[in-house]
Tab-separated table of N, CA and C and ligand atoms in Angstrom:
chain	number	residue	atom	x	y	z
A	1	MET	N	-38.956	13.663	42.118
A	1	MET	CA	-38.936	14.695	41.589
A	1	MET	C	-38.739	13.829	40.119
A	2	ILE	N	-38.551	14.052	39.057
A	2	ILE	CA	-37.728	13.029	37.681
A	2	ILE	C	-36.977	14.239	37.341
A	3	ILE	N	-35.366	13.500	37.805
A	3	ILE	CA	-34.259	14.489	37.823
A	3	ILE	C	-33.572	14.191	36.415
A	4	LEU	N	-32.963	15.046	34.781
A	4	LEU	CA	-33.007	14.863	33.752
A	4	LEU	C	-31.023	15.304	33.868
A	5	ILE	N	-30.346	14.251	34.073
A	5	ILE	CA	-28.630	15.180	34.032
A	5	ILE	C	-28.391	14.650	32.078
A	6	ASP	N	-27.610	16.184	32.050
A	6	ASP	CA	-26.485	15.885	30.627
A	6	ASP	C	-25.448	15.062	30.767
A	7	ILE	N	-24.554	13.897	30.163
A	7	ILE	CA	-23.121	13.208	30.504
A	7	ILE	C	-22.058	14.226	29.912
A	8	ASP	N	-22.145	15.168	28.967
A	8	ASP	CA	-21.065	14.363	28.550
A	8	ASP	C	-20.487	16.784	29.389
A	9	GLU	N	-19.550	16.792	30.065
A	9	GLU	CA	-19.530	18.356	30.713
A	9	GLU	C	-20.012	18.478	31.727
A	10	VAL	N	-20.936	17.752	32.082
A	10	VAL	CA	-21.647	17.672	33.633
A	10	VAL	C	-21.600	15.774	34.203
A	11	LEU	N	-21.317	14.897	33.520
A	11	LEU	CA	-20.972	14.053	34.310
A	11	LEU	C	-19.421	13.360	34.022
A	12	ALA	N	-19.578	13.776	32.901
A	12	ALA	CA	-17.855	13.337	31.840
A	12	ALA	C	-17.184	13.919	31.932
A	13	ASP	N	-16.036	14.397	32.197
A	13	ASP	CA	-15.009	15.229	31.250
A	13	ASP	C	-15.029	14.982	30.459
A	14	PHE	N	-15.355	15.544	29.490
A	14	PHE	CA	-14.591	15.920	27.428
A	14	PHE	C	-13.767	16.642	27.456
A	15	GLU	N	-14.043	18.075	27.689
A	15	GLU	CA	-12.849	18.793	27.682
A	15	GLU	C	-11.489	18.505	28.221
A	16	ALA	N	-11.666	18.103	29.196
A	16	ALA	CA	-10.046	17.728	29.328
A	16	ALA	C	-9.470	16.321	29.097
A	17	ALA	N	-10.338	15.617	28.181
A	17	ALA	CA	-9.974	14.187	27.644
A	17	ALA	C	-9.605	14.475	26.471
A	18	LEU	N	-10.195	16.302	26.262
A	18	LEU	CA	-10.176	16.347	24.453
A	18	LEU	C	-8.706	17.118	24.941
A	19	THR	N	-8.525	18.340	25.588
A	19	THR	CA	-7.205	18.913	25.535
A	19	THR	C	-5.970	18.174	25.848
A	20	SER	N	-6.576	17.044	26.250
A	20	SER	CA	-4.767	16.493	26.216
A	20	SER	C	-4.462	15.687	25.306
A	21	GLU	N	-5.801	15.286	24.586
A	21	GLU	CA	-5.386	13.898	23.168
A	21	GLU	C	-4.513	15.424	22.225
A	22	TRP	N	-5.388	16.766	22.228
A	22	TRP	CA	-5.000	18.064	20.938
A	22	TRP	C	-3.949	18.373	21.989
A	23	GLN	N	-3.015	18.211	22.879
A	23	GLN	CA	-1.950	18.256	22.888
A	23	GLN	C	-0.354	17.831	22.999
A	24	LYS	N	-0.575	16.857	22.840
A	24	LYS	CA	-0.067	15.260	22.065
A	24	LYS	C	-0.369	14.872	20.417
A	25	LEU	N	-1.483	16.141	19.963
A	25	LEU	CA	-1.461	15.794	18.609
A	25	LEU	C	-0.666	17.257	18.209
A	26	TYR	N	-1.404	19.022	18.798
A	26	TYR	CA	-0.554	20.085	18.234
A	26	TYR	C	-0.556	20.912	19.915
A	27	PRO	N	1.069	20.013	19.937
A	27	PRO	CA	1.958	20.197	21.265
A	27	PRO	C	1.525	22.303	20.744
A	28	HIS	N	1.546	22.767	19.569
A	28	HIS	CA	3.024	24.486	19.973
A	28	HIS	C	1.033	24.968	19.712
A	29	THR	N	0.427	24.251	19.813
A	29	THR	CA	-1.340	25.306	19.294
A	29	THR	C	-2.309	25.420	20.726
A	30	LEU	N	-2.814	25.481	20.666
A	30	LEU	CA	-3.341	26.217	22.192
A	30	LEU	C	-5.213	24.934	21.216
A	31	LEU	N	-5.770	24.668	22.045
A	31	LEU	CA	-7.294	24.390	21.457
A	31	LEU	C	-7.944	25.451	21.853
A	32	PHE	N	-8.362	26.491	22.911
A	32	PHE	CA	-8.480	27.643	23.054
A	32	PHE	C	-7.506	28.186	24.341
A	33	PRO	N	-8.004	29.812	24.174
A	33	PRO	CA	-7.059	30.128	25.238
A	33	PRO	C	-8.083	29.864	27.112
A	34	SER	N	-6.248	29.322	27.718
A	34	SER	CA	-5.963	28.558	28.970
A	34	SER	C	-7.209	29.050	29.855
A	35	GLY	N	-8.349	28.208	30.432
A	35	GLY	CA	-9.413	28.892	31.061
A	35	GLY	C	-10.283	29.935	30.815
A	36	SER	N	-10.178	30.120	29.834
A	36	SER	CA	-10.795	30.651	28.765
A	36	SER	C	-11.996	30.064	27.669
A	37	ARG	N	-12.180	28.936	27.896
A	37	ARG	CA	-13.107	28.952	26.850
A	37	ARG	C	-14.654	29.446	26.941
A	38	LYS	N	-14.911	29.288	25.573
A	38	LYS	CA	-16.238	30.353	25.312
A	38	LYS	C	-17.704	29.626	24.546
A	39	HIS	N	-16.333	29.406	24.293
A	39	HIS	CA	-17.653	28.469	23.141
A	39	HIS	C	-18.113	26.866	23.893
A	40	TYR	N	-19.853	27.168	23.562
A	40	TYR	CA	-20.148	25.566	23.218
A	40	TYR	C	-19.632	24.295	23.054
A	41	TYR	N	-19.354	24.800	21.877
A	41	TYR	CA	-18.534	24.043	20.698
A	41	TYR	C	-17.221	24.478	20.583
A	42	ILE	N	-16.633	22.906	21.620
A	42	ILE	CA	-14.985	22.882	21.821
A	42	ILE	C	-14.518	23.379	20.111
A	43	GLY	N	-13.608	24.690	19.978
A	43	GLY	CA	-12.891	24.614	18.641
A	43	GLY	C	-13.086	25.497	18.178
A	44	GLN	N	-14.954	26.668	17.741
A	44	GLN	CA	-15.071	27.528	17.500
A	44	GLN	C	-14.663	28.801	18.673
A	45	ASP	N	-13.215	29.145	18.106
A	45	ASP	CA	-12.963	30.375	18.514
A	45	ASP	C	-12.230	30.710	18.485
A	46	GLU	N	-12.319	32.820	18.368
A	46	GLU	CA	-11.314	33.817	17.318
A	46	GLU	C	-10.643	33.296	16.943
A	47	GLU	N	-9.286	32.370	17.397
A	47	GLU	CA	-8.226	32.078	17.114
A	47	GLU	C	-8.499	31.290	15.594
A	48	GLY	N	-9.998	30.900	15.106
A	48	GLY	CA	-10.434	30.083	13.758
A	48	GLY	C	-10.250	28.995	14.872
A	49	ASN	N	-10.976	28.326	13.189
A	49	ASN	CA	-11.841	27.718	13.759
A	49	ASN	C	-11.579	25.703	13.904
A	50	LYS	N	-11.359	25.513	13.883
A	50	LYS	CA	-10.773	24.229	15.188
A	50	LYS	C	-10.725	23.259	14.251
A	51	SER	N	-12.832	23.345	14.131
A	51	SER	CA	-13.815	22.618	14.418
A	51	SER	C	-13.567	20.451	13.908
A	52	GLU	N	-13.481	21.006	12.678
A	52	GLU	CA	-12.600	19.572	11.895
A	52	GLU	C	-11.119	18.329	12.744
A	53	LEU	N	-10.614	19.344	13.658
A	53	LEU	CA	-9.583	18.757	13.766
A	53	LEU	C	-10.381	18.014	14.504
A	54	VAL	N	-10.675	18.858	15.825
A	54	VAL	CA	-11.777	18.969	16.904
A	54	VAL	C	-12.425	16.980	16.113
A	55	SER	N	-13.149	17.285	15.391
A	55	SER	CA	-13.976	16.274	15.492
A	55	SER	C	-13.336	14.337	15.353
A	56	LYS	N	-12.300	15.261	13.996
A	56	LYS	CA	-11.028	13.983	14.287
A	56	LYS	C	-10.280	13.181	15.270
A	57	ILE	N	-11.356	14.114	16.402
A	57	ILE	CA	-10.093	13.525	17.722
A	57	ILE	C	-11.762	12.287	18.573
A	58	ILE	N	-12.563	13.087	18.502
A	58	ILE	CA	-13.565	13.022	19.508
A	58	ILE	C	-14.070	12.039	18.388
A	59	HIS	N	-13.910	11.210	16.857
A	59	HIS	CA	-14.309	9.839	16.835
A	59	HIS	C	-13.630	9.085	16.823
A	60	ARG	N	-12.814	9.366	17.529
A	60	ARG	CA	-11.699	8.230	17.849
A	60	ARG	C	-12.312	6.795	18.113
A	61	GLU	N	-12.260	5.736	17.589
A	61	GLU	CA	-12.445	5.226	18.603
A	61	GLU	C	-12.478	5.041	20.492
A	62	GLY	N	-12.985	4.326	20.611
A	62	GLY	CA	-13.068	4.688	22.257
A	62	GLY	C	-13.054	5.674	23.223
A	63	PHE	N	-12.796	7.197	22.246
A	63	PHE	CA	-13.281	8.707	23.433
A	63	PHE	C	-14.256	8.600	24.268
A	64	PHE	N	-14.986	8.548	23.278
A	64	PHE	CA	-16.353	9.080	25.000
A	64	PHE	C	-16.782	7.473	26.125
A	65	GLU	N	-16.455	6.742	25.691
A	65	GLU	CA	-16.386	5.508	27.075
A	65	GLU	C	-14.724	5.554	28.137
A	66	GLN	N	-13.282	6.474	27.416
A	66	GLN	CA	-12.893	7.148	27.991
A	66	GLN	C	-13.155	7.779	29.115
A	67	LEU	N	-13.110	8.354	29.363
A	67	LEU	CA	-13.933	9.839	29.264
A	67	LEU	C	-13.616	9.618	30.914
A	68	GLN	N	-13.217	10.711	32.059
A	68	GLN	CA	-12.779	10.883	33.324
A	68	GLN	C	-14.177	11.176	33.970
A	69	PRO	N	-15.208	11.252	35.468
A	69	PRO	CA	-15.851	11.578	35.814
A	69	PRO	C	-15.087	12.752	36.734
A	70	LEU	N	-17.092	13.486	36.216
A	70	LEU	CA	-16.050	14.416	36.871
A	70	LEU	C	-16.220	14.913	38.171
A	71	PRO	N	-15.799	15.039	39.319
A	71	PRO	CA	-15.743	14.853	40.682
A	71	PRO	C	-17.026	15.392	41.368
A	72	GLY	N	-17.308	14.428	41.621
A	72	GLY	CA	-18.568	14.965	42.592
A	72	GLY	C	-19.567	14.557	41.896
A	73	ALA	N	-19.780	14.218	40.456
A	73	ALA	CA	-20.450	13.640	39.898
A	73	ALA	C	-21.369	12.449	40.722
A	74	ILE	N	-20.382	11.395	40.019
A	74	ILE	CA	-21.363	9.940	40.763
A	74	ILE	C	-22.043	10.131	42.142
A	75	ASP	N	-21.927	11.060	43.085
A	75	ASP	CA	-21.528	11.497	44.764
A	75	ASP	C	-22.962	11.518	44.507
A	76	ALA	N	-23.090	12.739	43.467
A	76	ALA	CA	-23.614	13.662	43.410
A	76	ALA	C	-25.759	12.643	43.132
A	77	ILE	N	-24.677	11.913	42.080
A	77	ILE	CA	-26.303	11.005	41.755
A	77	ILE	C	-26.924	10.034	42.791
A	78	LYS	N	-25.830	9.635	43.634
A	78	LYS	CA	-26.136	8.679	44.806
A	78	LYS	C	-26.904	9.164	44.952
A	79	LEU	N	-26.954	10.981	45.675
A	79	LEU	CA	-27.809	11.276	47.022
A	79	LEU	C	-28.441	11.639	46.513
A	80	MET	N	-29.082	11.554	44.483
A	80	MET	CA	-30.193	11.848	44.396
A	80	MET	C	-31.142	11.149	44.807
A	81	GLN	N	-30.715	10.185	44.415
A	81	GLN	CA	-31.092	8.405	44.553
A	81	GLN	C	-32.076	8.617	45.986
A	82	HIS	N	-30.620	8.743	46.562
A	82	HIS	CA	-31.334	8.293	47.443
A	82	HIS	C	-32.608	9.296	48.639
A	83	TYR	N	-32.441	10.541	47.567
A	83	TYR	CA	-33.170	10.911	48.530
A	83	TYR	C	-35.096	10.588	47.892
A	84	ASN	N	-34.976	9.507	46.522
A	84	ASN	CA	-35.806	9.046	46.278
A	84	ASN	C	-35.722	9.467	44.848
A	85	HIS	N	-35.298	10.822	43.405
A	85	HIS	CA	-35.610	11.145	42.722
A	85	HIS	C	-35.403	10.707	41.349
A	86	GLN	N	-36.363	10.158	40.487
A	86	GLN	CA	-35.786	9.441	39.445
A	86	GLN	C	-35.020	10.325	38.709
A	87	ILE	N	-34.124	9.323	37.755
A	87	ILE	CA	-33.014	9.842	37.319
A	87	ILE	C	-32.909	9.600	36.183
A	88	TYR	N	-32.469	10.758	35.637
A	88	TYR	CA	-32.372	9.494	33.508
A	88	TYR	C	-31.894	11.020	33.476
A	89	LEU	N	-30.576	10.095	32.275
A	89	LEU	CA	-29.114	10.798	32.061
A	89	LEU	C	-28.876	10.382	30.464
A	90	VAL	N	-29.596	12.275	30.416
A	90	VAL	CA	-30.183	12.510	28.592
A	90	VAL	C	-28.702	13.722	27.539
A	91	THR	N	-28.535	12.493	26.811
A	91	THR	CA	-27.614	12.872	25.857
A	91	THR	C	-27.484	12.464	24.294
A	92	SER	N	-27.279	13.549	23.808
A	92	SER	CA	-27.028	12.885	22.523
A	92	SER	C	-26.214	12.828	21.704
A	93	ALA	N	-25.432	11.294	21.133
A	93	ALA	CA	-25.257	11.060	20.331
A	93	ALA	C	-24.458	10.872	19.214
A	94	GLY	N	-25.342	12.570	18.538
A	94	GLY	CA	-24.741	13.052	16.502
A	94	GLY	C	-25.098	11.066	16.117
A	95	VAL	N	-24.723	11.903	14.891
A	95	VAL	CA	-24.988	11.038	14.195
A	95	VAL	C	-23.723	10.376	12.521
A	96	SER	N	-23.294	11.258	13.210
A	96	SER	CA	-21.021	11.186	12.190
A	96	SER	C	-20.775	10.717	13.341
A	97	TYR	N	-21.068	9.885	14.714
A	97	TYR	CA	-20.126	8.421	15.253
A	97	TYR	C	-21.390	7.968	15.661
A	98	PRO	N	-21.347	7.078	14.571
A	98	PRO	CA	-22.504	5.214	15.524
A	98	PRO	C	-21.604	5.037	16.351
A	99	ASN	N	-20.590	4.565	16.263
A	99	ASN	CA	-19.568	4.571	17.995
A	99	ASN	C	-20.766	5.268	19.433
A	100	ALA	N	-20.437	6.060	19.517
A	100	ALA	CA	-20.587	7.074	20.301
A	100	ALA	C	-21.803	6.761	21.380
A	101	ALA	N	-23.189	6.116	20.851
A	101	ALA	CA	-24.179	5.953	21.621
A	101	ALA	C	-23.737	4.249	22.076
A	102	SER	N	-23.219	3.405	21.626
A	102	SER	CA	-22.478	2.386	22.093
A	102	SER	C	-21.276	2.127	23.010
A	103	GLU	N	-20.739	3.881	22.902
A	103	GLU	CA	-19.708	4.296	23.876
A	103	GLU	C	-20.051	5.055	25.932
A	104	LYS	N	-21.146	5.523	25.411
A	104	LYS	CA	-22.176	6.339	25.600
A	104	LYS	C	-22.620	5.009	27.056
A	105	TYR	N	-23.085	4.307	26.296
A	105	TYR	CA	-24.200	3.260	27.580
A	105	TYR	C	-22.630	2.167	27.681
A	106	ARG	N	-21.218	2.361	27.505
A	106	ARG	CA	-20.644	0.847	28.798
A	106	ARG	C	-20.398	2.756	29.532
A	107	TRP	N	-20.397	3.271	29.194
A	107	TRP	CA	-19.846	4.460	29.885
A	107	TRP	C	-20.739	4.540	31.187
A	108	VAL	N	-22.250	4.738	31.139
A	108	VAL	CA	-22.691	4.611	32.064
A	108	VAL	C	-22.426	2.692	33.241
A	109	GLU	N	-22.466	2.303	32.407
A	109	GLU	CA	-22.376	0.595	32.433
A	109	GLU	C	-21.814	0.997	33.501
A	110	ARG	N	-19.770	0.930	33.899
A	110	ARG	CA	-19.019	1.668	34.650
A	110	ARG	C	-18.932	2.285	35.595
A	111	HIS	N	-19.526	3.690	34.936
A	111	HIS	CA	-19.995	3.829	36.046
A	111	HIS	C	-20.731	4.467	37.453
A	112	LEU	N	-22.196	3.583	36.841
A	112	LEU	CA	-23.847	3.666	37.230
A	112	LEU	C	-22.846	2.502	37.595
A	113	GLY	N	-23.113	2.069	37.281
A	113	GLY	CA	-23.561	0.851	36.969
A	113	GLY	C	-24.871	-0.378	35.843
A	114	LYS	N	-24.921	-1.539	35.836
A	114	LYS	CA	-25.980	-2.304	35.132
A	114	LYS	C	-27.567	-1.523	35.367
A	115	GLU	N	-27.797	-1.495	36.404
A	115	GLU	CA	-28.863	-0.897	36.747
A	115	GLU	C	-29.443	0.664	36.058
A	116	PHE	N	-28.367	0.995	35.901
A	116	PHE	CA	-28.270	2.504	34.859
A	116	PHE	C	-28.023	2.947	33.608
A	117	LEU	N	-28.067	0.992	32.769
A	117	LEU	CA	-28.941	1.401	31.999
A	117	LEU	C	-30.569	1.926	31.025
A	118	SER	N	-30.974	1.636	32.581
A	118	SER	CA	-32.847	1.586	31.404
A	118	SER	C	-33.076	2.727	31.712
A	119	CYS	N	-32.292	3.699	32.209
A	119	CYS	CA	-32.314	5.231	32.805
A	119	CYS	C	-32.079	6.374	31.314
A	120	LEU	N	-30.880	5.328	30.911
A	120	LEU	CA	-29.910	6.462	29.402
A	120	LEU	C	-31.027	6.501	28.489
A	121	VAL	N	-31.077	8.258	28.307
A	121	VAL	CA	-31.738	8.051	27.066
A	121	VAL	C	-31.427	8.792	25.991
A	122	ILE	N	-31.375	8.316	24.558
A	122	ILE	CA	-30.017	8.980	23.608
A	122	ILE	C	-31.279	10.354	22.709
A	123	THR	N	-31.307	11.295	22.969
A	123	THR	CA	-31.503	12.336	21.654
A	123	THR	C	-31.841	12.973	21.680
A	124	PRO	N	-31.119	14.297	20.548
A	124	PRO	CA	-30.658	15.453	20.939
A	124	PRO	C	-32.288	16.181	21.591
A	125	ALA	N	-32.876	15.627	21.315
A	125	ALA	CA	-34.331	16.729	21.854
A	125	ALA	C	-34.579	16.604	23.338
A	126	LYS	N	-34.093	17.194	23.519
A	126	LYS	CA	-33.901	17.009	24.806
A	126	LYS	C	-35.655	17.737	25.519
A	127	SER	N	-36.009	19.113	24.875
A	127	SER	CA	-36.688	18.976	25.157
A	127	SER	C	-38.493	18.244	24.876
A	128	ILE	N	-37.902	17.051	24.566
A	128	ILE	CA	-38.974	16.018	24.083
A	128	ILE	C	-39.355	15.065	25.433
A	129	VAL	N	-37.871	15.203	26.082
A	129	VAL	CA	-37.923	14.688	27.345
A	129	VAL	C	-39.121	14.939	28.192
A	130	ARG	N	-39.346	14.347	29.271
A	130	ARG	CA	-40.205	15.722	30.638
A	130	ARG	C	-39.888	14.975	31.422
A	131	GLY	N	-39.909	16.251	32.184
A	131	GLY	CA	-39.167	16.010	33.564
A	131	GLY	C	-39.444	17.528	34.363
A	132	ASP	N	-37.856	17.427	35.401
A	132	ASP	CA	-38.823	18.296	36.445
A	132	ASP	C	-37.341	19.790	36.647
A	133	ILE	N	-36.254	18.703	36.464
A	133	ILE	CA	-35.036	19.276	36.047
A	133	ILE	C	-33.870	19.212	34.702
A	134	LEU	N	-33.276	20.011	34.291
A	134	LEU	CA	-32.757	19.149	33.382
A	134	LEU	C	-31.517	20.035	33.392
A	135	ILE	N	-30.938	18.671	34.046
A	135	ILE	CA	-28.704	20.076	35.236
A	135	ILE	C	-28.279	19.675	33.593
A	136	ASP	N	-28.102	20.982	32.887
A	136	ASP	CA	-26.922	20.621	31.685
A	136	ASP	C	-26.277	21.750	31.351
A	137	ASP	N	-24.788	21.492	30.658
A	137	ASP	CA	-23.785	22.753	30.369
A	137	ASP	C	-24.626	23.900	28.782
A	138	ARG	N	-25.264	23.568	28.551
A	138	ARG	CA	-25.877	23.606	26.870
A	138	ARG	C	-26.291	25.356	27.757
A	139	PRO	N	-25.700	26.326	26.435
A	139	PRO	CA	-26.765	27.213	27.231
A	139	PRO	C	-28.176	27.534	26.798
A	140	SER	N	-28.365	27.104	26.052
A	140	SER	CA	-29.694	26.736	25.596
A	140	SER	C	-29.965	25.814	24.756
A	141	PHE	N	-31.997	25.695	24.652
A	141	PHE	CA	-32.064	24.376	23.383
A	141	PHE	C	-33.214	24.965	23.514
A	142	ARG	N	-33.494	23.888	21.804
A	142	ARG	CA	-34.877	24.457	20.694
A	142	ARG	C	-35.613	23.919	21.615
A	143	ASP	N	-37.166	24.743	20.906
A	143	ASP	CA	-38.145	24.837	21.540
A	143	ASP	C	-37.989	24.608	23.318
A	144	GLU	N	-37.448	25.434	23.644
A	144	GLU	CA	-37.133	25.194	24.972
A	144	GLU	C	-38.139	25.551	26.329
A	145	ARG	N	-39.113	26.044	25.835
A	145	ARG	CA	-40.601	27.038	26.173
A	145	ARG	C	-40.947	25.688	26.451
A	146	LEU	N	-41.079	24.738	25.541
A	146	LEU	CA	-42.170	24.106	24.804
A	146	LEU	C	-41.704	22.715	26.788
A	147	ALA	N	-40.336	22.714	27.138
A	147	ALA	CA	-40.239	21.495	27.355
A	147	ALA	C	-41.084	21.499	28.805
A	148	SER	N	-40.902	20.368	29.485
A	148	SER	CA	-42.227	20.502	30.891
A	148	SER	C	-40.361	21.108	32.123
A	149	TRP	N	-39.031	21.030	31.189
A	149	TRP	CA	-38.385	21.142	33.220
A	149	TRP	C	-37.901	22.110	33.190
A	150	GLU	N	-37.762	22.508	33.693
A	150	GLU	CA	-36.497	23.867	33.952
A	150	GLU	C	-35.362	23.946	33.947
A	151	HIS	N	-34.963	24.297	33.759
A	151	HIS	CA	-33.200	24.215	32.597
A	151	HIS	C	-32.201	24.542	33.501
A	152	VAL	N	-30.867	24.049	34.969
A	152	VAL	CA	-30.444	24.359	35.727
A	152	VAL	C	-28.576	23.915	34.479
A	153	LEU	N	-29.077	25.328	34.907
A	153	LEU	CA	-27.524	25.281	33.761
A	153	LEU	C	-26.239	24.683	34.939
A	154	TYR	N	-25.705	24.049	34.181
A	154	TYR	CA	-24.081	22.985	35.273
A	154	TYR	C	-23.595	24.577	34.909
A	155	ASP	N	-22.481	25.110	35.542
A	155	ASP	CA	-22.284	26.089	35.430
A	155	ASP	C	-20.222	26.083	34.675
A	156	LYS	N	-20.169	26.760	34.067
A	156	LYS	CA	-19.354	26.804	32.377
A	156	LYS	C	-19.042	27.702	32.557
A	157	SER	N	-17.367	27.988	32.083
A	157	SER	CA	-16.830	29.271	31.687
A	157	SER	C	-17.814	30.240	30.420
A	158	TYR	N	-18.523	29.428	29.394
A	158	TYR	CA	-18.242	28.847	28.064
A	158	TYR	C	-20.828	29.742	28.804
A	159	ASN	N	-20.421	29.212	29.841
A	159	ASN	CA	-22.447	30.117	29.510
A	159	ASN	C	-22.144	30.804	30.708
A	160	LYS	N	-21.276	31.393	31.088
A	160	LYS	CA	-21.381	32.561	32.192
A	160	LYS	C	-22.729	33.855	32.224
A	161	THR	N	-22.193	33.559	30.627
A	161	THR	CA	-23.587	34.733	30.060
A	161	THR	C	-25.589	34.947	29.852
A	162	VAL	N	-25.666	32.803	30.004
A	162	VAL	CA	-27.018	33.504	30.434
A	162	VAL	C	-27.548	33.600	31.675
A	163	PRO	N	-28.468	34.704	30.627
A	163	PRO	CA	-29.067	34.959	32.217
A	163	PRO	C	-30.942	34.169	32.388
A	164	ARG	N	-30.431	33.986	34.046
A	164	ARG	CA	-31.816	34.236	34.756
A	164	ARG	C	-31.839	31.965	35.124
A	165	LYS	N	-31.082	32.250	34.507
A	165	LYS	CA	-31.670	30.928	34.586
A	165	LYS	C	-30.502	30.691	36.521
A	166	ARG	N	-31.153	28.942	36.899
A	166	ARG	CA	-30.102	28.769	38.190
A	166	ARG	C	-28.910	28.137	37.717
A	167	ARG	N	-27.591	27.647	38.434
A	167	ARG	CA	-26.971	26.836	37.611
A	167	ARG	C	-26.180	26.546	39.333
A	168	ILE	N	-25.499	24.993	38.623
A	168	ILE	CA	-24.696	24.682	40.100
A	168	ILE	C	-23.201	23.262	39.127
A	169	THR	N	-22.708	23.546	40.403
A	169	THR	CA	-21.524	22.467	40.104
A	169	THR	C	-21.805	21.499	41.118
A	170	TRP	N	-21.150	20.567	41.331
A	170	TRP	CA	-21.582	19.575	41.948
A	170	TRP	C	-21.040	19.418	43.150
A	171	GLU	N	-20.070	20.896	43.334
A	171	GLU	CA	-20.272	21.229	44.643
A	171	GLU	C	-20.971	22.426	45.543
A	172	ASN	N	-20.924	22.499	44.722
A	172	ASN	CA	-23.029	23.740	44.564
A	172	ASN	C	-24.177	22.903	44.830
A	173	TRP	N	-24.531	21.913	44.614
A	173	TRP	CA	-26.417	22.029	44.457
A	173	TRP	C	-27.115	21.744	45.327
A	174	THR	N	-26.004	20.546	46.504
A	174	THR	CA	-26.630	20.782	47.618
A	174	THR	C	-27.850	22.600	48.300
A	175	ASP	N	-26.586	23.216	48.072
A	175	ASP	CA	-26.860	24.764	48.447
A	175	ASP	C	-28.395	25.074	47.406
A	176	GLU	N	-27.970	25.285	45.996
A	176	GLU	CA	-28.793	25.651	45.465
A	176	GLU	C	-29.771	25.036	44.844
A	177	LEU	N	-29.996	23.704	44.597
A	177	LEU	CA	-31.616	23.054	44.623
A	177	LEU	C	-31.405	22.421	45.945
A	178	PRO	N	-32.117	23.477	46.962
A	178	PRO	CA	-32.360	22.368	48.197
A	178	PRO	C	-33.319	21.423	48.157
A	179	GLU	N	-34.842	21.612	47.277
A	179	GLU	CA	-35.990	21.006	46.860
A	179	GLU	C	-34.984	19.453	46.914
A	180	LEU	N	-34.448	19.659	46.638
A	180	LEU	CA	-33.902	17.228	45.510
A	180	LEU	C	-33.852	16.851	46.775
A	181	LEU	N	-33.331	18.093	48.335
A	181	LEU	CA	-33.253	17.263	49.131
A	181	LEU	C	-33.973	17.043	50.444
A	182	THR	N	-35.124	16.366	49.576
A	182	THR	CA	-36.819	16.260	50.300
A	182	THR	C	-37.398	15.137	50.344
B	1	MG	MG1	-23.231	18.390	27.345
């Protein structure tokens, strides 16, 4: 099978790095109520829009490159490869921060090895990438009905209300996606 996997919040712990930077800069303000992030875009919540401050942090040189892998993520990819699935990392890098693409490139090389660089697809239009499954924390995609893949949600507090999609974490994916273990 062709498995497409998102990077931010699925392989790389974007939220932890951002929260830690936020606490250093604004120790008296919560980025979002603890444990209950409800918005896919961090900083957009009922307590006021913090998007501008958030983008200042994430556009700092080195932000993407220093993200830690989420526990179990790298092992999951290795196990999928063991079962001979083709893995592609599909991520968007935006247009407002030109270094994001090269930092993601280096992140993949560091955590998955040089040979994985040929499996990195950088595009905001994930629906045009062909695959059997897309594992992504984003609640939905533009033109999703035209996509060849099934969207499997990477389970997060901010996508809990999305109905009728399978959802996984790196703790339970082998139970939820048994077809990947054949
Ligand atoms: Mg993501």
